[in-house]
Steps between C-alpha positions, in 0.01 A plus 500: 500500500466149354759369748306635796178337372680167463644518851159589640350199326777277633443624854125434469571145379738446791239615753245269339745211527566569869129521569439166325777337703359638824150379407636153413675481834188602684297240306752228582492600861121481502516156333745375751291639781191312369690177466642540847157543653386165357814314611608705791678233692737360238589841349565652837729220569681530166518880518638481843764262373601642150357864484302599174407209271376582137294249312628384158187625321548845642868490416428407140248779473748752636770379261263535207405847612866590541574377149211700358613807689856454373365466151296818544810672636689398185220634282499823693878529467466448124231769488726725708779454248264577212377811679859609562573460129189699411600769749844527341343524155263769622787692662692489172189612312451783752859606448451499123181701536680758716771531239236535226312764702822696548572486127138594416514794742823620347355465151182686609713782639689517173173504302355771727808710452482449123127588492555811714780612269286444189204680657720793597625521143143486369392774743782721379401434138134577579598825671695604193207401278265696725713811465507465122122443495444811712706707256314352203169559675580866555594541136187319384285704736644823365433388146144390586419825681619703203306279259187522713528877528518526122200270459309692765550825312379335182196362681420842643496650151283215373270541799448869425418422138262222602327728750434758230376235259281342767351835595400562140361149459322521831336830416382359168359185664328695776341740252384206293359332809319818603346532154377141516359553848320816390363319197376214717339741744328686215376166364367406843325838531340466155394144573352607831308780322372257238407259776305771679326596176411136435367470852281805444381359167429171671291676764312693229436180305378325812264791574367509142457123500312517827277778365431312175436181691262679734319663204469164324372335814246778553391478137466123521304526822264751340451275197448201723240691699331602175506142373363376829217754474424399141515136598262562786260687269509218244443245773200696619369521146541127455325430828194714404192308359415523131211748468528585135697381208835669483560741229768429238697800621511365854604159373781648296609708795493198730698298252749776433555612854658175640736469205600859529542453868717188456702668229555798722598273789751317280642831382537616858667173598746526211580856595554400862736218390692736274537755777614229740762382249621857452517543875699177543746589223551850641553353848753249366688774314493716806633222727774413248610862471489540874710186558745617234534843657539348848770262371684786329482707815629209708791442258587868508496504879715187520745646249517823696556314829765279338685801361483677836636192679773458242599864538501462880718187480747673272513799733561274802771314310659830403496612865665174611767531231560863598546399863735215412709718271524779756600252773762335278640839397516618861673177606753538217564861600552399863735214402706733281515759777604239756769362269630850431511581873685176575753563226554859610533389867760236409699759305576280199700637209305628201515259209614604160250522219606293202191577291567680170181708544537790745257484788257794527256458789144608431367776729175310560667184637602514864653156557865416415566313179803308629669479842835605351390795283556845658305479823492877542308554175185323626265620768437254780136456584173345406272650236144367480339435161344795323131544567235596248235767509140389489337550162137582433431202276794259548859494620628423155380810310842667482674679212760297316780758527530493883614207714308605812133446565267798473122542465360553154232765487267462204173674428206260500131531443252442784379164358857373490553608860188311603623194310841499677380559857535133596851470358613823670369379835678164468825651378528789747495261796829340393850624594720633217726231349878542460671525164611136520142376451444649152536170320278320752230767459508470122458123531204553735335742253553253216338221704200724570467595133523139385151363415 
């Protein structure tokens, strides 16, 4: 490749040299033609005699150009030699690189073969390890299923005990709550009766005060009319001319009558002020008592509304928890049934039970305890959660000896029935809760009972 580039460069230099020679010849011919035109006669004569005549200046120029071209040719030859040497060096380097590539390729093939062999050995080891892990997993799964079955039996017994205990506690809390509600309702009834009585007394007091005030006003008007009449009579007597000397009796009467009149007026004024003060004090007491009774009534209403809202919230929360528990139980039942069907369809071998406690399935449970424990002893299917019967007062009034929900019939007096009408209406609208919500219901009752 380097040799071809050098030869191409040499050829291009040669063509350039030929072109320069041709151009120099054409220039010399043009110079000679110009000189011949100026001296046509002598040159024609000389050319006709000796042929082509070159001037010494032109000859020297051509010799100089020839020397320069020879020098350039030498330089180009030297460059050609250097390029040939470089080409040889590059060919040797290319040969070395080919040898190195061959060795590298052989080494890469050896490394690939070694890696493939090592990977194959690792795959075989992993397959063996996988088989051992599968065996260990089966053993561990058998042990875990047996352990879980034993724990599940223990939890079922504990659950039954807790259900009985929760039923007793729940009945106690509900009875306590009912007693408190009845007591509060009786207090509200008594306070309402006292409030009505106070209202009637207030109306009676207002009527008596109005009557007394009217009587006092009438009495004062009569006295004022009498005083006006006496004043008019005295004024007439004073305006009459003196006809005879007044008698001592008349003088004493005239002197005494204004004082008595003023004294009587002052007495009447004092009495009016006293009655006004009494009226103001009675009005203030009445307004204070009325405001107090109104405030008590408002507090009682707010407390009643708050308790009703709290009870409604607890009932809604209980409904939500009942729904969630029933959904989760149904999903667990369906998952167990699906797993059992898959295992029975695959026809896997029954696993041995390594638990020291013998397994006795409860008649109430319908889902399998373990996939490997006697598939024929369990009924396949889905059993919904047990429902409760609606009670007259609450869903939690059940006897402690039974684990199912049943209404509690108790004899009550008519006032107690009237007091529990609101609670019965709110409770009978709700669906019966499952047995899993006993603890949640007890917590709700405790939150309602908390002050």
